Amino acid sequence: MKISIEKARVDKVKAEMVVVSVYEKDKLPGGEAGDLDKVLGGKIKDLIKKGDFKGKLSETTVIYTWGQIPAKRILLVGLGKRDEMTLERVRQVAGKAGTRIRGLGLKSFVTAIPETGKKLGFSQVSQAVVEGTLLALYRFRQFKTKEEDKTEIDRVTIICREPKKITEVKKGVELGQIVAEAANWTRDLVNLPGNELAPQRMGQEAQKMARQFGLKCKVLGLAEIRRLKMNCLLQVAKGSRQPPRFIILEYPGKGKRLKTVVLVGKGITFDSGGISIKPSARMEEMKYDMAGGAAVLGAVRAAAQLNLPFRIIALVPATENLPGGAAYKPGDILTSSGKTIEIITTDAEGRLILADALTYAQRYRPEAIIDLATLTGACIIALGHEASGMLGNNRRLLDRLKKAGEESGERVWELPLWKEYDELLKSEVADLKNVGNRSAGVITGGAFLGRFINKTPWAHLDIAGTAWVDKGKKYMSAGATGVGVRLLTRLFQNWAKK
Ligand code: BES
Ligand code: ZN
Ligand code: ZN
């Protein structure tokens, strides 16, 4: 989609549709809506007075202008209460405007930036407008052979009437577009079903993207995975006809003497549970079990486009988890970096392949390691779909992630990683087992991973509840959300400033 910025006024701009916003309880429309109201002889004010438009969050009304101004139509969008305004609400409102206009069959629109006062920052609000719009307009339709409704919006013009603010708006818009497009790239990958996206294809997609953005990408096959003794990845992959892959994507970073950060993402392209097979209800959702892997690839893409001053490496162990004559079994004992692991259930496969990847990550001697994984159903029980679970060994890193989460709209919530929890992973026959009992499922998942980290600052994000939505939610359409891309990009941006 083409997004452009124009120094223009709403009452002068030519457009199929121009979007302006109004706060709930405002008697007089402010900002750009106020400008329009004057030109239209108080019509907007009248709508509000009569109670036909209340300005409630995400409320919309189309007004025809009948030639009174160059724009053919106006979309009024409600911002909700003024003192409740947040960047997340800006995204939501922008998303709503975009989908409403697409629903009308229009292909382009012009939008003003909601007036939010100084608090949120002009550039950030512009960024949120673009993010909300692009994320909301995303749809996954590769497999629809009959085009039900064809319209796609291909052009959005953002207008700003104050010349002083235009540089800030530009900055925000550019950022928003890069981040949202990276997230949508990730969503495309995550949404692909298991038959389309097996480990091999995941590797190819990473390489294709790397070529496009001038990044280094190595995809290791069976022989190299064997040579590196990634025994857990090999064992999990045994049940599948599809050979595993280990993806290494590197962005060298812009600048001198850069910090290295390694991102690790779970890349189970389909998780049946293996021999410990899952119940069939909603098993199809396990096509999303590589969301962590796709997110770390997308985050590197965004970081590269933004020229961020970090060397960032994404590692993705990719395999299917299937039952079969060759599959690994409950009771098996595997080894990863010298530790023996008793398999209690083959459905706790993510932590196994991540153990190998986390071990590999430490050879870069990174400043930090962050892993993302749809690791436990228990995370959905604990936090629902509003936040990703977070655990780790380094206060500063966790605090940075928390802040980045709040700002990006991809919140995280920390759970403790006290050493007492290690008890739950004690095995009678091996160094540890791959699951505890039913208690503290998210934490034991994290505790297991923590056993494969030496001293490096590390954070684990359990994205089981946030990687996809079954029904559209706020500015997210149903399916993969691309969670992690916005969070990690924000983390690096903030970190770079200090
Ligand atoms: N991929 C699943 C976790 C999952 C389940 C994510 C549902 C999103 C929705 C993971 O591999 C798994 O099966 N975990 C087990 C762990 C348990 C055996 C300790 C789970 O959550 O049941
Ligand atoms: Zn599983
Ligand atoms: Zn899984």
mmCIF file with all atom_site columns, C-alpha atoms in Angstrom, residues 297-476:
data_model
loop_
_atom_site.group_PDB
_atom_site.id
_atom_site.type_symbol
_atom_site.label_atom_id
_atom_site.label_alt_id
_atom_site.label_comp_id
_atom_site.label_asym_id
_atom_site.label_entity_id
_atom_site.label_seq_id
_atom_site.pdbx_PDB_ins_code
_atom_site.Cartn_x
_atom_site.Cartn_y
_atom_site.Cartn_z
_atom_site.occupancy
_atom_site.B_iso_or_equiv
_atom_site.pdbx_formal_charge
_atom_site.auth_seq_id
_atom_site.auth_comp_id
_atom_site.auth_asym_id
_atom_site.auth_atom_id
_atom_site.pdbx_PDB_model_num
ATOM 1   C CA . LEU A 1 297 ? 12.401  -13.410 11.467 1.00 0.00 ? 297 LEU A CA 1
ATOM 2   C CA . GLY A 1 298 ? 9.968   -10.507 11.049 1.00 0.00 ? 298 GLY A CA 1
ATOM 3   C CA . ALA A 1 299 ? 11.651  -8.564  13.851 1.00 0.00 ? 299 ALA A CA 1
ATOM 4   C CA . VAL A 1 300 ? 15.019  -8.847  12.113 1.00 0.00 ? 300 VAL A CA 1
ATOM 5   C CA . ARG A 1 301 ? 13.422  -7.636  8.897  1.00 0.00 ? 301 ARG A CA 1
ATOM 6   C CA . ALA A 1 302 ? 12.069  -4.541  10.659 1.00 0.00 ? 302 ALA A CA 1
ATOM 7   C CA . ALA A 1 303 ? 15.356  -3.889  12.475 1.00 0.00 ? 303 ALA A CA 1
ATOM 8   C CA . ALA A 1 304 ? 17.223  -4.020  9.173  1.00 0.00 ? 304 ALA A CA 1
ATOM 9   C CA . GLN A 1 305 ? 14.864  -1.631  7.455  1.00 0.00 ? 305 GLN A CA 1
ATOM 10  C CA . LEU A 1 306 ? 15.202  0.771   10.352 1.00 0.00 ? 306 LEU A CA 1
ATOM 11  C CA . ASN A 1 307 ? 19.021  0.495   10.338 1.00 0.00 ? 307 ASN A CA 1
ATOM 12  C CA . LEU A 1 308 ? 19.006  -0.152  14.072 1.00 0.00 ? 308 LEU A CA 1
ATOM 13  C CA . PRO A 1 309 ? 22.388  -0.112  15.824 1.00 0.00 ? 309 PRO A CA 1
ATOM 14  C CA . PHE A 1 310 ? 22.439  -3.742  16.967 1.00 0.00 ? 310 PHE A CA 1
ATOM 15  C CA . ARG A 1 311 ? 23.734  -6.938  15.524 1.00 0.00 ? 311 ARG A CA 1
ATOM 16  C CA . ILE A 1 312 ? 20.673  -9.152  15.655 1.00 0.00 ? 312 ILE A CA 1
ATOM 17  C CA . ILE A 1 313 ? 20.603  -12.850 14.976 1.00 0.00 ? 313 ILE A CA 1
ATOM 18  C CA . ALA A 1 314 ? 17.428  -14.877 14.661 1.00 0.00 ? 314 ALA A CA 1
ATOM 19  C CA . LEU A 1 315 ? 17.596  -18.623 15.238 1.00 0.00 ? 315 LEU A CA 1
ATOM 20  C CA . VAL A 1 316 ? 14.676  -20.861 14.322 1.00 0.00 ? 316 VAL A CA 1
ATOM 21  C CA . PRO A 1 317 ? 14.684  -24.616 14.903 1.00 0.00 ? 317 PRO A CA 1
ATOM 22  C CA . ALA A 1 318 ? 11.937  -25.831 12.568 1.00 0.00 ? 318 ALA A CA 1
ATOM 23  C CA . THR A 1 319 ? 10.228  -29.208 12.460 1.00 0.00 ? 319 THR A CA 1
ATOM 24  C CA . GLU A 1 320 ? 6.867   -30.932 12.575 1.00 0.00 ? 320 GLU A CA 1
ATOM 25  C CA . ASN A 1 321 ? 5.822   -32.894 15.659 1.00 0.00 ? 321 ASN A CA 1
ATOM 26  C CA . LEU A 1 322 ? 4.036   -36.031 14.443 1.00 0.00 ? 322 LEU A CA 1
ATOM 27  C CA . PRO A 1 323 ? 3.429   -39.578 15.659 1.00 0.00 ? 323 PRO A CA 1
ATOM 28  C CA . GLY A 1 324 ? 4.694   -42.527 13.617 1.00 0.00 ? 324 GLY A CA 1
ATOM 29  C CA . GLY A 1 325 ? 6.841   -45.607 13.662 1.00 0.00 ? 325 GLY A CA 1
ATOM 30  C CA . ALA A 1 326 ? 10.017  -43.616 13.972 1.00 0.00 ? 326 ALA A CA 1
ATOM 31  C CA . ALA A 1 327 ? 8.721   -40.985 16.380 1.00 0.00 ? 327 ALA A CA 1
ATOM 32  C CA . TYR A 1 328 ? 10.298  -40.294 19.760 1.00 0.00 ? 328 TYR A CA 1
ATOM 33  C CA . LYS A 1 329 ? 8.323   -41.650 22.683 1.00 0.00 ? 329 LYS A CA 1
ATOM 34  C CA . PRO A 1 330 ? 7.383   -41.020 26.307 1.00 0.00 ? 330 PRO A CA 1
ATOM 35  C CA . GLY A 1 331 ? 10.104  -42.538 28.460 1.00 0.00 ? 331 GLY A CA 1
ATOM 36  C CA . ASP A 1 332 ? 12.847  -41.847 25.929 1.00 0.00 ? 332 ASP A CA 1
ATOM 37  C CA . ILE A 1 333 ? 15.882  -40.087 27.290 1.00 0.00 ? 333 ILE A CA 1
ATOM 38  C CA . LEU A 1 334 ? 17.418  -37.395 25.088 1.00 0.00 ? 334 LEU A CA 1
ATOM 39  C CA . THR A 1 335 ? 20.558  -35.365 25.508 1.00 0.00 ? 335 THR A CA 1
ATOM 40  C CA . SER A 1 336 ? 20.970  -31.663 24.855 1.00 0.00 ? 336 SER A CA 1
ATOM 41  C CA . SER A 1 337 ? 24.240  -29.873 25.581 1.00 0.00 ? 337 SER A CA 1
ATOM 42  C CA . GLY A 1 338 ? 25.351  -32.583 27.939 1.00 0.00 ? 338 GLY A CA 1
ATOM 43  C CA . LYS A 1 339 ? 22.114  -32.740 29.962 1.00 0.00 ? 339 LYS A CA 1
ATOM 44  C CA . THR A 1 340 ? 19.865  -35.778 29.859 1.00 0.00 ? 340 THR A CA 1
ATOM 45  C CA . ILE A 1 341 ? 16.128  -35.232 29.533 1.00 0.00 ? 341 ILE A CA 1
ATOM 46  C CA . GLU A 1 342 ? 13.432  -37.768 30.310 1.00 0.00 ? 342 GLU A CA 1
ATOM 47  C CA . ILE A 1 343 ? 10.482  -37.409 27.963 1.00 0.00 ? 343 ILE A CA 1
ATOM 48  C CA . ILE A 1 344 ? 7.217   -37.555 29.891 1.00 0.00 ? 344 ILE A CA 1
ATOM 49  C CA . THR A 1 345 ? 5.103   -36.288 27.038 1.00 0.00 ? 345 THR A CA 1
ATOM 50  C CA . THR A 1 346 ? 6.077   -35.807 23.416 1.00 0.00 ? 346 THR A CA 1
ATOM 51  C CA . ASP A 1 347 ? 3.696   -32.839 23.347 1.00 0.00 ? 347 ASP A CA 1
ATOM 52  C CA . ALA A 1 348 ? 6.161   -30.692 25.287 1.00 0.00 ? 348 ALA A CA 1
ATOM 53  C CA . GLU A 1 349 ? 8.337   -30.557 22.173 1.00 0.00 ? 349 GLU A CA 1
ATOM 54  C CA . GLY A 1 350 ? 8.874   -26.803 21.908 1.00 0.00 ? 350 GLY A CA 1
ATOM 55  C CA . ARG A 1 351 ? 11.170  -26.587 24.911 1.00 0.00 ? 351 ARG A CA 1
ATOM 56  C CA . LEU A 1 352 ? 13.257  -29.448 23.525 1.00 0.00 ? 352 LEU A CA 1
ATOM 57  C CA . ILE A 1 353 ? 14.040  -27.858 20.208 1.00 0.00 ? 353 ILE A CA 1
ATOM 58  C CA . LEU A 1 354 ? 14.525  -24.529 21.960 1.00 0.00 ? 354 LEU A CA 1
ATOM 59  C CA . ALA A 1 355 ? 17.068  -26.083 24.321 1.00 0.00 ? 355 ALA A CA 1
ATOM 60  C CA . ASP A 1 356 ? 19.266  -26.886 21.313 1.00 0.00 ? 356 ASP A CA 1
ATOM 61  C CA . ALA A 1 357 ? 18.751  -23.415 19.863 1.00 0.00 ? 357 ALA A CA 1
ATOM 62  C CA . LEU A 1 358 ? 19.473  -21.622 23.152 1.00 0.00 ? 358 LEU A CA 1
ATOM 63  C CA . THR A 1 359 ? 22.684  -23.591 23.477 1.00 0.00 ? 359 THR A CA 1
ATOM 64  C CA . TYR A 1 360 ? 23.650  -22.566 19.969 1.00 0.00 ? 360 TYR A CA 1
ATOM 65  C CA . ALA A 1 361 ? 22.723  -18.932 20.722 1.00 0.00 ? 361 ALA A CA 1
ATOM 66  C CA . GLN A 1 362 ? 25.396  -18.687 23.409 1.00 0.00 ? 362 GLN A CA 1
ATOM 67  C CA . ARG A 1 363 ? 28.229  -19.216 20.963 1.00 0.00 ? 363 ARG A CA 1
ATOM 68  C CA . TYR A 1 364 ? 27.683  -15.616 19.810 1.00 0.00 ? 364 TYR A CA 1
ATOM 69  C CA . ARG A 1 365 ? 28.413  -14.396 23.363 1.00 0.00 ? 365 ARG A CA 1
ATOM 70  C CA . PRO A 1 366 ? 25.427  -12.084 23.064 1.00 0.00 ? 366 PRO A CA 1
ATOM 71  C CA . GLU A 1 367 ? 24.409  -9.199  25.286 1.00 0.00 ? 367 GLU A CA 1
ATOM 72  C CA . ALA A 1 368 ? 20.999  -10.820 25.565 1.00 0.00 ? 368 ALA A CA 1
ATOM 73  C CA . ILE A 1 369 ? 18.956  -13.770 24.358 1.00 0.00 ? 369 ILE A CA 1
ATOM 74  C CA . ILE A 1 370 ? 15.202  -13.488 23.910 1.00 0.00 ? 370 ILE A CA 1
ATOM 75  C CA . ASP A 1 371 ? 13.101  -16.471 22.934 1.00 0.00 ? 371 ASP A CA 1
ATOM 76  C CA . LEU A 1 372 ? 9.527   -16.440 21.666 1.00 0.00 ? 372 LEU A CA 1
ATOM 77  C CA . ALA A 1 373 ? 7.378   -19.563 21.673 1.00 0.00 ? 373 ALA A CA 1
ATOM 78  C CA . THR A 1 374 ? 3.792   -20.766 21.668 1.00 0.00 ? 374 THR A CA 1
ATOM 79  C CA . LEU A 1 375 ? 4.976   -22.928 24.507 1.00 0.00 ? 375 LEU A CA 1
ATOM 80  C CA . THR A 1 376 ? 2.083   -23.775 26.825 1.00 0.00 ? 376 THR A CA 1
ATOM 81  C CA . GLY A 1 377 ? -1.701  -23.951 26.828 1.00 0.00 ? 377 GLY A CA 1
ATOM 82  C CA . ALA A 1 378 ? -1.287  -23.024 30.502 1.00 0.00 ? 378 ALA A CA 1
ATOM 83  C CA . CYS A 1 379 ? -0.282  -19.517 29.446 1.00 0.00 ? 379 CYS A CA 1
ATOM 84  C CA . ILE A 1 380 ? -3.763  -19.010 28.001 1.00 0.00 ? 380 ILE A CA 1
ATOM 85  C CA . ILE A 1 381 ? -5.249  -20.179 31.301 1.00 0.00 ? 381 ILE A CA 1
ATOM 86  C CA . ALA A 1 382 ? -3.035  -17.754 33.240 1.00 0.00 ? 382 ALA A CA 1
ATOM 87  C CA . LEU A 1 383 ? -3.218  -14.605 31.101 1.00 0.00 ? 383 LEU A CA 1
ATOM 88  C CA . GLY A 1 384 ? -5.887  -15.169 28.499 1.00 0.00 ? 384 GLY A CA 1
ATOM 89  C CA . HIS A 1 385 ? -5.209  -13.325 25.276 1.00 0.00 ? 385 HIS A CA 1
ATOM 90  C CA . GLU A 1 386 ? -4.235  -9.930  26.644 1.00 0.00 ? 386 GLU A CA 1
ATOM 91  C CA . ALA A 1 387 ? -0.557  -10.427 27.323 1.00 0.00 ? 387 ALA A CA 1
ATOM 92  C CA . SER A 1 388 ? 2.314   -12.773 26.565 1.00 0.00 ? 388 SER A CA 1
ATOM 93  C CA . GLY A 1 389 ? 3.883   -14.535 29.523 1.00 0.00 ? 389 GLY A CA 1
ATOM 94  C CA . MET A 1 390 ? 7.405   -13.387 30.366 1.00 0.00 ? 390 MET A CA 1
ATOM 95  C CA . LEU A 1 391 ? 10.129  -14.980 32.453 1.00 0.00 ? 391 LEU A CA 1
ATOM 96  C CA . GLY A 1 392 ? 13.845  -14.474 32.615 1.00 0.00 ? 392 GLY A CA 1
ATOM 97  C CA . ASN A 1 393 ? 17.014  -14.012 34.603 1.00 0.00 ? 393 ASN A CA 1
ATOM 98  C CA . ASN A 1 394 ? 17.785  -10.322 34.172 1.00 0.00 ? 394 ASN A CA 1
ATOM 99  C CA . ARG A 1 395 ? 15.822  -7.476  35.709 1.00 0.00 ? 395 ARG A CA 1
ATOM 100 C CA . ARG A 1 396 ? 16.919  -4.803  33.240 1.00 0.00 ? 396 ARG A CA 1
ATOM 101 C CA . LEU A 1 397 ? 16.071  -6.856  30.209 1.00 0.00 ? 397 LEU A CA 1
ATOM 102 C CA . LEU A 1 398 ? 12.660  -7.780  31.620 1.00 0.00 ? 398 LEU A CA 1
ATOM 103 C CA . ASP A 1 399 ? 11.923  -4.163  32.487 1.00 0.00 ? 399 ASP A CA 1
ATOM 104 C CA . ARG A 1 400 ? 12.872  -3.051  28.999 1.00 0.00 ? 400 ARG A CA 1
ATOM 105 C CA . LEU A 1 401 ? 10.531  -5.645  27.537 1.00 0.00 ? 401 LEU A CA 1
ATOM 106 C CA . LYS A 1 402 ? 7.697   -4.579  29.811 1.00 0.00 ? 402 LYS A CA 1
ATOM 107 C CA . LYS A 1 403 ? 8.047   -0.964  28.726 1.00 0.00 ? 403 LYS A CA 1
ATOM 108 C CA . ALA A 1 404 ? 8.319   -1.884  25.061 1.00 0.00 ? 404 ALA A CA 1
ATOM 109 C CA . GLY A 1 405 ? 5.213   -4.018  25.481 1.00 0.00 ? 405 GLY A CA 1
ATOM 110 C CA . GLU A 1 406 ? 3.145   -1.181  26.851 1.00 0.00 ? 406 GLU A CA 1
ATOM 111 C CA . GLU A 1 407 ? 4.250   1.221   24.157 1.00 0.00 ? 407 GLU A CA 1
ATOM 112 C CA . SER A 1 408 ? 3.900   -1.142  21.234 1.00 0.00 ? 408 SER A CA 1
ATOM 113 C CA . GLY A 1 409 ? 0.500   -2.531  22.176 1.00 0.00 ? 409 GLY A CA 1
ATOM 114 C CA . GLU A 1 410 ? 1.987   -6.020  22.619 1.00 0.00 ? 410 GLU A CA 1
ATOM 115 C CA . ARG A 1 411 ? 1.966   -6.325  26.370 1.00 0.00 ? 411 ARG A CA 1
ATOM 116 C CA . VAL A 1 412 ? 3.881   -8.862  28.414 1.00 0.00 ? 412 VAL A CA 1
ATOM 117 C CA . TRP A 1 413 ? 3.322   -9.984  31.986 1.00 0.00 ? 413 TRP A CA 1
ATOM 118 C CA . GLU A 1 414 ? 6.035   -11.435 34.148 1.00 0.00 ? 414 GLU A CA 1
ATOM 119 C CA . LEU A 1 415 ? 5.835   -14.673 36.100 1.00 0.00 ? 415 LEU A CA 1
ATOM 120 C CA . PRO A 1 416 ? 8.415   -15.658 38.696 1.00 0.00 ? 416 PRO A CA 1
ATOM 121 C CA . LEU A 1 417 ? 11.279  -17.998 38.011 1.00 0.00 ? 417 LEU A CA 1
ATOM 122 C CA . TRP A 1 418 ? 12.224  -18.870 41.581 1.00 0.00 ? 418 TRP A CA 1
ATOM 123 C CA . LYS A 1 419 ? 14.629  -21.749 41.898 1.00 0.00 ? 419 LYS A CA 1
ATOM 124 C CA . GLU A 1 420 ? 12.075  -23.737 43.930 1.00 0.00 ? 420 GLU A CA 1
ATOM 125 C CA . TYR A 1 421 ? 10.268  -24.404 40.657 1.00 0.00 ? 421 TYR A CA 1
ATOM 126 C CA . ASP A 1 422 ? 13.232  -26.447 39.434 1.00 0.00 ? 422 ASP A CA 1
ATOM 127 C CA . GLU A 1 423 ? 12.058  -29.160 41.840 1.00 0.00 ? 423 GLU A CA 1
ATOM 128 C CA . LEU A 1 424 ? 9.083   -29.792 39.586 1.00 0.00 ? 424 LEU A CA 1
ATOM 129 C CA . LEU A 1 425 ? 11.390  -30.873 36.770 1.00 0.00 ? 425 LEU A CA 1
ATOM 130 C CA . LYS A 1 426 ? 13.367  -33.465 38.762 1.00 0.00 ? 426 LYS A CA 1
ATOM 131 C CA . SER A 1 427 ? 13.496  -36.869 37.116 1.00 0.00 ? 427 SER A CA 1
ATOM 132 C CA . GLU A 1 428 ? 14.160  -40.255 38.691 1.00 0.00 ? 428 GLU A CA 1
ATOM 133 C CA . VAL A 1 429 ? 16.266  -41.406 35.798 1.00 0.00 ? 429 VAL A CA 1
ATOM 134 C CA . ALA A 1 430 ? 17.674  -38.364 33.995 1.00 0.00 ? 430 ALA A CA 1
ATOM 135 C CA . ASP A 1 431 ? 18.973  -34.867 34.820 1.00 0.00 ? 431 ASP A CA 1
ATOM 136 C CA . LEU A 1 432 ? 15.528  -33.411 34.260 1.00 0.00 ? 432 LEU A CA 1
ATOM 137 C CA . LYS A 1 433 ? 12.203  -34.279 32.700 1.00 0.00 ? 433 LYS A CA 1
ATOM 138 C CA . ASN A 1 434 ? 10.459  -32.304 30.004 1.00 0.00 ? 434 ASN A CA 1
ATOM 139 C CA . VAL A 1 435 ? 7.341   -31.426 32.045 1.00 0.00 ? 435 VAL A CA 1
ATOM 140 C CA . GLY A 1 436 ? 6.364   -31.031 35.672 1.00 0.00 ? 436 GLY A CA 1
ATOM 141 C CA . ASN A 1 437 ? 3.004   -31.982 37.124 1.00 0.00 ? 437 ASN A CA 1
ATOM 142 C CA . ARG A 1 438 ? -0.064  -29.897 36.289 1.00 0.00 ? 438 ARG A CA 1
ATOM 143 C CA . SER A 1 439 ? 0.925   -26.926 38.410 1.00 0.00 ? 439 SER A CA 1
ATOM 144 C CA . ALA A 1 440 ? 2.683   -23.784 37.169 1.00 0.00 ? 440 ALA A CA 1
ATOM 145 C CA . GLY A 1 441 ? 2.745   -24.848 33.519 1.00 0.00 ? 441 GLY A CA 1
ATOM 146 C CA . VAL A 1 442 ? 4.096   -21.576 32.109 1.00 0.00 ? 442 VAL A CA 1
ATOM 147 C CA . ILE A 1 443 ? 6.783   -21.363 34.761 1.00 0.00 ? 443 ILE A CA 1
ATOM 148 C CA . THR A 1 444 ? 8.011   -24.942 34.416 1.00 0.00 ? 444 THR A CA 1
ATOM 149 C CA . GLY A 1 445 ? 8.258   -24.309 30.673 1.00 0.00 ? 445 GLY A CA 1
ATOM 150 C CA . GLY A 1 446 ? 10.424  -21.288 31.396 1.00 0.00 ? 446 GLY A CA 1
ATOM 151 C CA . ALA A 1 447 ? 12.379  -23.098 34.100 1.00 0.00 ? 447 ALA A CA 1
ATOM 152 C CA . PHE A 1 448 ? 13.171  -25.889 31.665 1.00 0.00 ? 448 PHE A CA 1
ATOM 153 C CA . LEU A 1 449 ? 14.562  -23.409 29.141 1.00 0.00 ? 449 LEU A CA 1
ATOM 154 C CA . GLY A 1 450 ? 16.481  -21.600 31.866 1.00 0.00 ? 450 GLY A CA 1
ATOM 155 C CA . ARG A 1 451 ? 18.467  -24.769 32.514 1.00 0.00 ? 451 ARG A CA 1
ATOM 156 C CA . PHE A 1 452 ? 20.079  -24.314 29.112 1.00 0.00 ? 452 PHE A CA 1
ATOM 157 C CA . ILE A 1 453 ? 21.183  -20.728 29.725 1.00 0.00 ? 453 ILE A CA 1
ATOM 158 C CA . ASN A 1 454 ? 24.532  -20.187 31.385 1.00 0.00 ? 454 ASN A CA 1
ATOM 159 C CA . LYS A 1 455 ? 24.853  -16.578 32.501 1.00 0.00 ? 455 LYS A CA 1
ATOM 160 C CA . THR A 1 456 ? 23.659  -14.590 29.543 1.00 0.00 ? 456 THR A CA 1
ATOM 161 C CA . PRO A 1 457 ? 20.802  -12.172 30.253 1.00 0.00 ? 457 PRO A CA 1
ATOM 162 C CA . TRP A 1 458 ? 17.782  -14.004 28.904 1.00 0.00 ? 458 TRP A CA 1
ATOM 163 C CA . ALA A 1 459 ? 14.046  -13.562 28.564 1.00 0.00 ? 459 ALA A CA 1
ATOM 164 C CA . HIS A 1 460 ? 11.450  -16.093 27.513 1.00 0.00 ? 460 HIS A CA 1
ATOM 165 C CA . LEU A 1 461 ? 8.131   -14.965 26.049 1.00 0.00 ? 461 LEU A CA 1
ATOM 166 C CA . ASP A 1 462 ? 5.272   -17.448 25.984 1.00 0.00 ? 462 ASP A CA 1
ATOM 167 C CA . ILE A 1 463 ? 3.052   -16.228 23.147 1.00 0.00 ? 463 ILE A CA 1
ATOM 168 C CA . ALA A 1 464 ? 0.530   -19.101 23.216 1.00 0.00 ? 464 ALA A CA 1
ATOM 169 C CA . GLY A 1 465 ? -2.333  -16.724 24.004 1.00 0.00 ? 465 GLY A CA 1
ATOM 170 C CA . THR A 1 466 ? -1.307  -13.834 21.785 1.00 0.00 ? 466 THR A CA 1
ATOM 171 C CA . ALA A 1 467 ? -0.021  -15.375 18.551 1.00 0.00 ? 467 ALA A CA 1
ATOM 172 C CA . TRP A 1 468 ? -3.449  -15.592 16.949 1.00 0.00 ? 468 TRP A CA 1
ATOM 173 C CA . VAL A 1 469 ? -7.054  -14.542 17.505 1.00 0.00 ? 469 VAL A CA 1
ATOM 174 C CA . ASP A 1 470 ? -10.015 -16.716 16.509 1.00 0.00 ? 470 ASP A CA 1
ATOM 175 C CA . LYS A 1 471 ? -12.296 -13.789 15.869 1.00 0.00 ? 471 LYS A CA 1
ATOM 176 C CA . GLY A 1 472 ? -11.294 -10.306 14.786 1.00 0.00 ? 472 GLY A CA 1
ATOM 177 C CA . LYS A 1 473 ? -10.279 -8.216  17.786 1.00 0.00 ? 473 LYS A CA 1
ATOM 178 C CA . LYS A 1 474 ? -9.693  -4.478  17.856 1.00 0.00 ? 474 LYS A CA 1
ATOM 179 C CA . TYR A 1 475 ? -7.467  -3.861  14.840 1.00 0.00 ? 475 TYR A CA 1
ATOM 180 C CA . MET A 1 476 ? -6.547  -7.516  14.326 1.00 0.00 ? 476 MET A CA 1
#
